[in-house]
mmCIF file of C-alpha atoms (C1' of nucleotides) in Angstrom:
data_model
loop_
_atom_site.group_PDB
_atom_site.id
_atom_site.type_symbol
_atom_site.label_atom_id
_atom_site.label_comp_id
_atom_site.label_asym_id
_atom_site.label_seq_id
_atom_site.Cartn_x
_atom_site.Cartn_y
_atom_site.Cartn_z
ATOM 1 C CA UNK H 1 114.531 173.149 -117.924
ATOM 2 C CA UNK H 2 114.579 169.792 -119.082
ATOM 3 C CA UNK H 3 117.222 170.709 -121.658
ATOM 4 C CA UNK H 4 120.594 168.297 -121.377
ATOM 5 C CA UNK H 5 118.737 164.787 -120.969
ATOM 6 C CA UNK H 6 119.796 161.725 -122.511
ATOM 7 C CA UNK H 7 118.556 160.992 -125.584
ATOM 8 C CA UNK H 8 115.687 158.070 -125.736
ATOM 9 C CA UNK H 9 116.680 155.340 -127.741
ATOM 10 C CA UNK H 10 113.960 156.361 -130.591
ATOM 11 C CA UNK H 11 115.780 159.651 -130.396
ATOM 12 C CA UNK H 12 118.803 157.748 -131.091
ATOM 13 C CA UNK H 13 117.311 155.702 -133.816
ATOM 14 C CA UNK H 14 116.375 159.171 -135.559
ATOM 15 C CA UNK H 15 119.592 160.629 -134.961
ATOM 16 C CA UNK H 16 121.677 157.810 -136.411
ATOM 17 C CA UNK H 17 119.184 157.552 -139.513
ATOM 18 C CA UNK H 18 119.720 161.247 -140.248
ATOM 19 C CA UNK H 19 123.322 160.557 -140.261
ATOM 20 C CA UNK H 20 123.190 157.437 -142.376
ATOM 21 C CA UNK H 21 122.878 159.239 -145.609
ATOM 22 C CA UNK H 22 125.454 161.670 -147.567
ATOM 23 C CA UNK H 23 123.448 164.114 -148.628
ATOM 24 C CA UNK H 24 122.152 164.707 -145.189
ATOM 25 C CA UNK H 25 125.576 164.596 -143.565
ATOM 26 C CA UNK H 26 126.356 167.379 -146.217
ATOM 27 C CA UNK H 27 123.564 169.656 -145.556
ATOM 28 C CA UNK H 28 124.595 169.014 -141.749
ATOM 29 C CA UNK H 29 127.991 170.394 -142.452
ATOM 30 C CA UNK H 30 126.946 173.079 -144.447
ATOM 31 C CA UNK H 31 124.374 174.063 -141.738
ATOM 32 C CA UNK H 32 127.337 174.173 -139.268
ATOM 33 C CA UNK H 33 129.379 176.298 -141.233
ATOM 34 C CA UNK H 34 127.073 178.607 -142.708
ATOM 35 C CA UNK H 35 123.358 179.770 -142.174
ATOM 36 C CA UNK H 36 121.573 178.826 -145.448
ATOM 37 C CA UNK H 37 118.040 178.759 -146.811
ATOM 38 C CA UNK H 38 116.331 175.474 -147.909
ATOM 39 C CA UNK H 39 116.216 176.717 -151.429
ATOM 40 C CA UNK H 40 119.867 177.739 -151.232
ATOM 41 C CA UNK H 41 120.892 174.426 -150.067
ATOM 42 C CA UNK H 42 119.000 172.627 -152.510
ATOM 43 C CA UNK H 43 121.031 174.276 -155.153
ATOM 44 C CA UNK H 44 123.950 172.384 -153.993
ATOM 45 C CA UNK H 45 122.587 168.913 -155.028
ATOM 46 C CA UNK H 46 121.043 167.235 -158.260
ATOM 47 C CA UNK H 47 117.713 166.553 -156.641
ATOM 48 C CA UNK H 48 114.319 168.461 -156.606
ATOM 49 C CA UNK H 49 113.887 170.797 -153.822
ATOM 50 C CA UNK H 50 111.304 168.734 -152.723
ATOM 51 C CA UNK H 51 114.004 165.732 -152.090
ATOM 52 C CA UNK H 52 116.209 168.410 -150.080
ATOM 53 C CA UNK H 53 112.979 169.379 -148.294
ATOM 54 C CA UNK H 54 112.587 166.026 -146.702
ATOM 55 C CA UNK H 55 116.217 165.199 -146.187
ATOM 56 C CA UNK H 56 115.937 168.618 -143.925
ATOM 57 C CA UNK H 57 112.757 167.513 -142.548
ATOM 58 C CA UNK H 58 114.674 164.297 -141.278
ATOM 59 C CA UNK H 59 117.356 166.166 -139.929
ATOM 60 C CA UNK H 60 114.907 168.183 -138.285
ATOM 61 C CA UNK H 61 113.208 165.546 -136.564
ATOM 62 C CA UNK H 62 116.364 164.033 -135.569
ATOM 63 C CA UNK H 63 116.713 167.678 -133.900
ATOM 64 C CA UNK H 64 120.148 167.804 -135.467
ATOM 65 C CA UNK H 65 118.790 171.014 -137.206
ATOM 66 C CA UNK H 66 116.098 173.781 -136.619
ATOM 67 C CA UNK H 67 114.298 175.798 -139.062
ATOM 68 C CA UNK H 68 113.840 179.861 -138.274
ATOM 69 C CA UNK H 69 112.126 181.672 -140.707
ATOM 70 C CA UNK H 70 113.535 185.045 -141.918
ATOM 71 C CA UNK H 71 111.042 186.467 -144.549
ATOM 72 C CA UNK H 72 109.901 184.379 -147.063
ATOM 73 C CA UNK H 73 112.948 182.199 -146.620
ATOM 74 C CA UNK H 74 113.497 179.358 -144.002
ATOM 75 C CA UNK H 75 117.066 179.390 -142.542
ATOM 76 C CA UNK H 76 118.801 176.055 -141.299
ATOM 77 C CA UNK H 77 120.505 176.079 -138.509
ATOM 78 C CA UNK H 78 122.728 173.232 -136.789
ATOM 79 C CA UNK H 79 121.938 172.080 -133.777
ATOM 80 C CA UNK H 80 125.013 171.034 -131.832
ATOM 81 C CA UNK H 81 124.090 169.321 -128.504
ATOM 82 C CA UNK H 82 122.447 166.593 -130.542
ATOM 83 C CA UNK H 83 126.027 166.018 -132.000
ATOM 84 C CA UNK H 84 127.090 165.727 -128.556
ATOM 85 C CA UNK H 85 124.622 163.465 -127.505
ATOM 86 C CA UNK H 86 125.411 161.082 -130.638
ATOM 87 C CA UNK H 87 129.054 161.270 -129.753
ATOM 88 C CA UNK H 88 128.768 160.806 -126.003
ATOM 89 C CA UNK H 89 126.653 157.437 -127.077
ATOM 90 C CA UNK H 90 129.833 156.198 -129.133
ATOM 91 C CA UNK H 91 131.848 157.300 -126.714
ATOM 92 C CA UNK H 92 130.212 154.850 -123.894
ATOM 93 C CA UNK H 93 130.970 152.103 -126.478
ATOM 94 C CA UNK H 94 134.258 152.814 -127.218
ATOM 95 C CA UNK H 95 135.076 153.409 -123.199
ATOM 96 C CA UNK H 96 133.598 149.569 -122.664
ATOM 97 C CA UNK H 97 135.845 148.460 -125.687
ATOM 98 C CA UNK H 98 138.851 150.005 -124.161
ATOM 99 C CA UNK H 99 137.804 148.597 -120.971
ATOM 100 C CA UNK H 100 137.614 144.959 -122.353
ATOM 101 C CA UNK H 101 140.809 145.173 -124.090
ATOM 102 C CA UNK H 102 142.897 146.296 -121.383
ATOM 103 C CA UNK H 103 141.144 143.575 -119.135
ATOM 104 C CA UNK H 104 141.688 140.942 -122.068
ATOM 105 C CA UNK H 105 145.631 142.041 -122.076
ATOM 106 C CA UNK H 106 145.828 141.486 -117.823
ATOM 107 C CA UNK H 107 144.567 138.106 -118.170
ATOM 108 C CA UNK H 108 147.265 137.443 -120.790
ATOM 109 C CA UNK H 109 149.755 139.151 -119.082
ATOM 110 C CA UNK H 110 148.917 137.239 -115.818
ATOM 111 C CA UNK H 111 148.686 133.933 -117.463
ATOM 112 C CA UNK H 112 152.361 134.555 -119.214
ATOM 113 C CA UNK H 113 154.017 135.389 -115.621
ATOM 114 C CA UNK H 114 152.882 131.972 -114.563
ATOM 115 C CA UNK H 115 154.314 130.202 -117.512
ATOM 116 C CA UNK H 116 158.258 130.829 -116.628
ATOM 117 C CA UNK H 117 158.584 129.491 -113.490
ATOM 118 C CA UNK W 1 149.021 148.013 -144.398
ATOM 119 C CA UNK W 2 145.964 150.161 -145.508
ATOM 120 C CA UNK W 3 144.254 149.657 -142.108
ATOM 121 C CA UNK W 4 143.676 152.897 -140.445
ATOM 122 C CA UNK W 5 142.335 155.087 -143.383
ATOM 123 C CA UNK W 6 138.861 156.985 -142.891
ATOM 124 C CA UNK W 7 135.795 155.492 -143.922
ATOM 125 C CA UNK W 8 134.034 156.101 -147.051
ATOM 126 C CA UNK W 9 130.964 158.182 -147.110
ATOM 127 C CA UNK W 10 129.400 154.687 -148.355
ATOM 128 C CA UNK W 11 130.785 153.032 -145.521
ATOM 129 C CA UNK W 12 129.494 155.855 -143.134
ATOM 130 C CA UNK W 13 126.545 155.411 -144.652
ATOM 131 C CA UNK W 14 126.487 151.769 -143.399
ATOM 132 C CA UNK W 15 127.858 152.304 -139.868
ATOM 133 C CA UNK W 16 125.179 155.216 -139.199
ATOM 134 C CA UNK W 17 122.499 153.072 -140.424
ATOM 135 C CA UNK W 18 123.888 149.866 -138.565
ATOM 136 C CA UNK W 19 123.503 152.404 -135.277
ATOM 137 C CA UNK W 20 120.134 153.416 -136.046
ATOM 138 C CA UNK W 21 118.182 150.295 -134.529
ATOM 139 C CA UNK W 22 117.963 149.977 -131.157
ATOM 140 C CA UNK W 23 118.099 145.958 -131.228
ATOM 141 C CA UNK W 24 121.577 146.275 -133.237
ATOM 142 C CA UNK W 25 122.977 148.794 -130.609
ATOM 143 C CA UNK W 26 121.844 146.466 -127.723
ATOM 144 C CA UNK W 27 123.527 143.722 -129.966
ATOM 145 C CA UNK W 28 126.453 145.660 -130.372
ATOM 146 C CA UNK W 29 126.808 146.469 -126.562
ATOM 147 C CA UNK W 30 126.625 142.782 -125.997
ATOM 148 C CA UNK W 31 129.326 142.105 -128.292
ATOM 149 C CA UNK W 32 131.606 144.875 -126.902
ATOM 150 C CA UNK W 33 131.197 143.311 -123.155
ATOM 151 C CA UNK W 34 131.344 139.614 -123.777
ATOM 152 C CA UNK W 35 131.562 137.245 -126.970
ATOM 153 C CA UNK W 36 128.275 135.484 -127.796
ATOM 154 C CA UNK W 37 127.250 133.276 -130.306
ATOM 155 C CA UNK W 38 124.795 134.344 -133.064
ATOM 156 C CA UNK W 39 122.153 131.669 -131.193
ATOM 157 C CA UNK W 40 123.023 132.947 -127.826
ATOM 158 C CA UNK W 41 122.553 136.575 -128.840
ATOM 159 C CA UNK W 42 119.046 135.820 -130.200
ATOM 160 C CA UNK W 43 118.111 134.300 -126.855
ATOM 161 C CA UNK W 44 118.084 137.759 -125.563
ATOM 162 C CA UNK W 45 115.267 139.242 -128.246
ATOM 163 C CA UNK W 46 111.569 138.298 -129.156
ATOM 164 C CA UNK W 47 111.961 138.053 -132.430
ATOM 165 C CA UNK W 48 113.109 134.845 -134.615
ATOM 166 C CA UNK W 49 116.773 133.829 -134.735
ATOM 167 C CA UNK W 50 116.500 134.707 -138.512
ATOM 168 C CA UNK W 51 116.131 138.436 -137.474
ATOM 169 C CA UNK W 52 119.062 138.251 -135.167
ATOM 170 C CA UNK W 53 121.041 136.832 -137.866
ATOM 171 C CA UNK W 54 119.781 139.835 -140.152
ATOM 172 C CA UNK W 55 120.987 142.427 -137.646
ATOM 173 C CA UNK W 56 124.109 140.978 -137.023
ATOM 174 C CA UNK W 57 124.685 140.764 -140.893
ATOM 175 C CA UNK W 58 124.114 144.310 -140.854
ATOM 176 C CA UNK W 59 126.632 145.185 -138.523
ATOM 177 C CA UNK W 60 129.185 142.941 -140.006
ATOM 178 C CA UNK W 61 128.628 144.926 -143.074
ATOM 179 C CA UNK W 62 129.247 147.825 -140.941
ATOM 180 C CA UNK W 63 132.379 146.494 -139.832
ATOM 181 C CA UNK W 64 131.376 147.042 -136.567
ATOM 182 C CA UNK W 65 131.304 143.100 -135.842
ATOM 183 C CA UNK W 66 133.030 140.488 -136.827
ATOM 184 C CA UNK W 67 132.218 136.721 -136.823
ATOM 185 C CA UNK W 68 134.571 134.186 -135.890
ATOM 186 C CA UNK W 69 133.640 130.111 -136.410
ATOM 187 C CA UNK W 70 134.296 128.350 -133.330
ATOM 188 C CA UNK W 71 133.208 124.612 -133.540
ATOM 189 C CA UNK W 72 129.548 124.449 -134.483
ATOM 190 C CA UNK W 73 128.875 128.370 -133.121
ATOM 191 C CA UNK W 74 129.834 131.772 -134.903
ATOM 192 C CA UNK W 75 130.959 133.883 -132.127
ATOM 193 C CA UNK W 76 130.703 137.665 -132.633
ATOM 194 C CA UNK W 77 133.112 140.095 -131.613
ATOM 195 C CA UNK W 78 133.065 144.019 -131.527
ATOM 196 C CA UNK W 79 135.200 146.054 -133.712
ATOM 197 C CA UNK W 80 136.698 148.850 -131.737
ATOM 198 C CA UNK W 81 138.214 150.735 -134.461
ATOM 199 C CA UNK W 82 134.997 151.331 -136.641
ATOM 200 C CA UNK W 83 133.143 152.706 -133.475
ATOM 201 C CA UNK W 84 136.231 155.474 -133.286
ATOM 202 C CA UNK W 85 135.666 156.230 -136.884
ATOM 203 C CA UNK W 86 132.506 157.048 -136.350
ATOM 204 C CA UNK W 87 133.222 159.099 -133.180
ATOM 205 C CA UNK W 88 136.203 160.788 -135.145
ATOM 206 C CA UNK W 89 133.646 162.048 -138.017
ATOM 207 C CA UNK W 90 131.062 163.393 -135.313
ATOM 208 C CA UNK W 91 133.634 165.184 -133.555
ATOM 209 C CA UNK W 92 134.842 166.724 -136.626
ATOM 210 C CA UNK W 93 131.365 168.414 -136.775
ATOM 211 C CA UNK W 94 131.243 169.044 -133.013
ATOM 212 C CA UNK W 95 134.603 170.848 -133.497
ATOM 213 C CA UNK W 96 133.297 172.941 -136.316
ATOM 214 C CA UNK W 97 130.081 174.045 -134.468
ATOM 215 C CA UNK W 98 132.311 175.029 -131.669
ATOM 216 C CA UNK W 99 134.400 177.019 -133.715
ATOM 217 C CA UNK W 100 131.459 178.583 -135.524
ATOM 218 C CA UNK W 101 129.787 179.299 -132.193
ATOM 219 C CA UNK W 102 133.037 181.355 -131.077
ATOM 220 C CA UNK W 103 133.350 183.241 -134.052
ATOM 221 C CA UNK W 104 129.774 184.592 -133.488
ATOM 222 C CA UNK W 105 130.570 185.271 -129.964
ATOM 223 C CA UNK W 106 133.391 187.306 -130.812
ATOM 224 C CA UNK W 107 131.296 189.436 -133.509
ATOM 225 C CA UNK W 108 129.232 190.057 -130.606
ATOM 226 C CA UNK W 109 131.559 191.025 -128.516
ATOM 227 C CA UNK W 110 133.140 193.118 -130.763
ATOM 228 C CA UNK W 111 130.042 194.905 -131.635
ATOM 229 C CA UNK W 112 129.269 195.500 -128.115
ATOM 230 C CA UNK W 113 132.737 197.027 -127.752
ATOM 231 C CA UNK W 114 131.841 199.888 -130.534
ATOM 232 C CA UNK W 115 128.309 200.343 -128.689
ATOM 233 C CA UNK W 116 129.547 202.063 -125.343
ATOM 234 C CA UNK W 117 131.454 205.161 -127.192
ATOM 235 C "C1'" DC V 1 125.389 106.537 -135.856
ATOM 236 C "C1'" DT V 2 122.136 109.419 -134.256
ATOM 237 C "C1'" DA V 3 119.872 112.807 -132.390
ATOM 238 C "C1'" DA V 4 120.007 117.706 -131.139
ATOM 239 C "C1'" DC V 5 122.026 122.553 -132.138
ATOM 240 C "C1'" DC V 6 123.932 126.254 -134.604
ATOM 241 C "C1'" DT V 7 123.988 128.199 -138.747
ATOM 242 C "C1'" DA V 8 122.937 129.975 -143.562
ATOM 243 C "C1'" DC V 9 119.468 131.588 -146.774
ATOM 244 C "C1'" DA V 10 115.422 131.431 -149.867
ATOM 245 C "C1'" DA V 11 110.859 133.348 -150.392
ATOM 246 C "C1'" DC V 12 107.441 136.199 -148.691
ATOM 247 C "C1'" DC V 13 104.981 140.425 -146.860
ATOM 248 C "C1'" DG V 14 103.805 144.755 -144.775
ATOM 249 C "C1'" DT V 15 105.789 149.213 -144.309
ATOM 250 C "C1'" DA V 16 109.435 153.001 -144.488
ATOM 251 C "C1'" DT V 17 112.574 155.262 -147.693
ATOM 252 C "C1'" DG V 18 114.310 158.358 -151.003
ATOM 253 C "C1'" DG V 19 112.713 160.083 -155.041
ATOM 254 C "C1'" DT V 20 109.481 162.466 -158.430
ATOM 255 C "C1'" DT V 21 105.789 165.773 -160.485
ATOM 256 C "C1'" DG V 22 102.029 168.829 -159.516
ATOM 257 C "C1'" DT V 23 99.653 172.200 -156.931
ATOM 258 C "C1'" DA V 24 98.933 176.038 -154.325
ATOM 259 C "C1'" DG V 25 99.626 179.816 -150.492
ATOM 260 C "C1'" DA V 26 103.128 183.350 -148.125
ATOM 261 C "C1'" DT V 27 106.718 187.110 -148.915
ATOM 262 C "C1'" DA V 28 109.640 190.676 -151.729
ATOM 263 C "C1'" DG V 29 110.092 193.637 -155.113
ATOM 264 C "C1'" DG V 30 109.879 196.736 -159.167
ATOM 265 C "C1'" DC I 1 99.353 195.597 -158.453
ATOM 266 C "C1'" DC I 2 102.066 191.919 -160.168
ATOM 267 C "C1'" DT I 3 105.298 188.454 -160.849
ATOM 268 C "C1'" DA I 4 108.935 186.033 -159.496
ATOM 269 C "C1'" DT I 5 110.560 183.496 -155.076
ATOM 270 C "C1'" DC I 6 110.569 180.351 -151.320
ATOM 271 C "C1'" DT I 7 108.242 177.136 -148.984
ATOM 272 C "C1'" DA I 8 104.733 173.333 -148.367
ATOM 273 C "C1'" DC I 9 102.499 169.592 -149.078
ATOM 274 C "C1'" DA I 10 99.984 165.829 -151.434
ATOM 275 C "C1'" DA I 11 100.131 161.763 -154.592
ATOM 276 C "C1'" DC I 12 102.436 158.631 -156.613
ATOM 277 C "C1'" DC I 13 106.349 154.857 -157.722
ATOM 278 C "C1'" DA I 14 110.540 152.027 -157.284
ATOM 279 C "C1'" DT I 15 113.361 149.826 -154.027
ATOM 280 C "C1'" DA I 16 115.009 148.820 -149.170
ATOM 281 C "C1'" DC I 17 114.080 147.182 -144.748
ATOM 282 C "C1'" DG I 18 112.501 144.104 -140.937
ATOM 283 C "C1'" DG I 19 110.032 140.865 -139.715
ATOM 284 C "C1'" DT I 20 108.118 136.045 -140.610
ATOM 285 C "C1'" DT I 21 108.420 130.640 -142.074
ATOM 286 C "C1'" DG I 22 110.228 126.743 -143.812
ATOM 287 C "C1'" DT I 23 114.353 124.310 -145.544
ATOM 288 C "C1'" DA I 24 118.673 122.607 -145.482
ATOM 289 C "C1'" DG I 25 123.540 121.457 -144.342
ATOM 290 C "C1'" DG I 26 127.810 120.895 -141.076
ATOM 291 C "C1'" DT I 27 128.930 119.900 -136.110
ATOM 292 C "C1'" DT I 28 129.160 118.097 -131.614
ATOM 293 C "C1'" DA I 29 127.747 114.758 -127.681
ATOM 294 C "C1'" DG I 30 125.977 110.525 -126.325
#
DNA sequence: CTAACCTACAACCGTATGGTTGTAGATAGG
DNA sequence: CCTATCTACAACCATACGGTTGTAGGTTAG
């Protein structure tokens, strides 16, 4: 099963784009805490149902969320693994940054040694 | 000093929007690994200098990057703390998700106990 | 001083984004 | 059956985005 592969660059594009909107982050948060239908979710916001549907579609294309039919309602579930993969990428950047900061600190420390002969 | 506060929602918008583009992620990666000027960075990409300037401006508005004048060159530095704050938000989402998954597992386990009397 | 270089910014263009309204198809409930 | 509910989707609109070219201002090197 190809299930735990890294996200492609295009998938990262979609994931971060989906996260770059307050309404979508809020929808994601609600989807994580409980299972609500599309229309139930839409009632939390002062915009049309269609607008919320589109936001959910963006989250869905980013694989941050999945929909499950349950009678006439469409239940929105959060998809944890995609969040984890986004974290993994940012962790790589942070690790590089910390590594660089450490190397710079080393260079400065070594330079200091030579300055008091 | 108000330095380590959380990002506002609008700042998260900018941060994730900045990360939602392959070229900008690449520029951020290069800025983390080394200090390059704007024009030096632009040489890595098959687009105009102006386009790269704009990408850097987006990263700068998101506080993922800062610029430092050095003679006639403008050096682009990565800004680690902002990356860390983005990670912190995603970690919150992931923690909620794991918590929810655990609670669901508990409910299922409890239900199983009652099924073999 | 002059020429080359680095950066900044305005103006423009096609396309994507985020919103709206309106129409229509399933499904559940009384 | 009939009606209210939930969802889907097309069409439209204003604005933002990602790219271009062109012009202009500092700064360094020779």
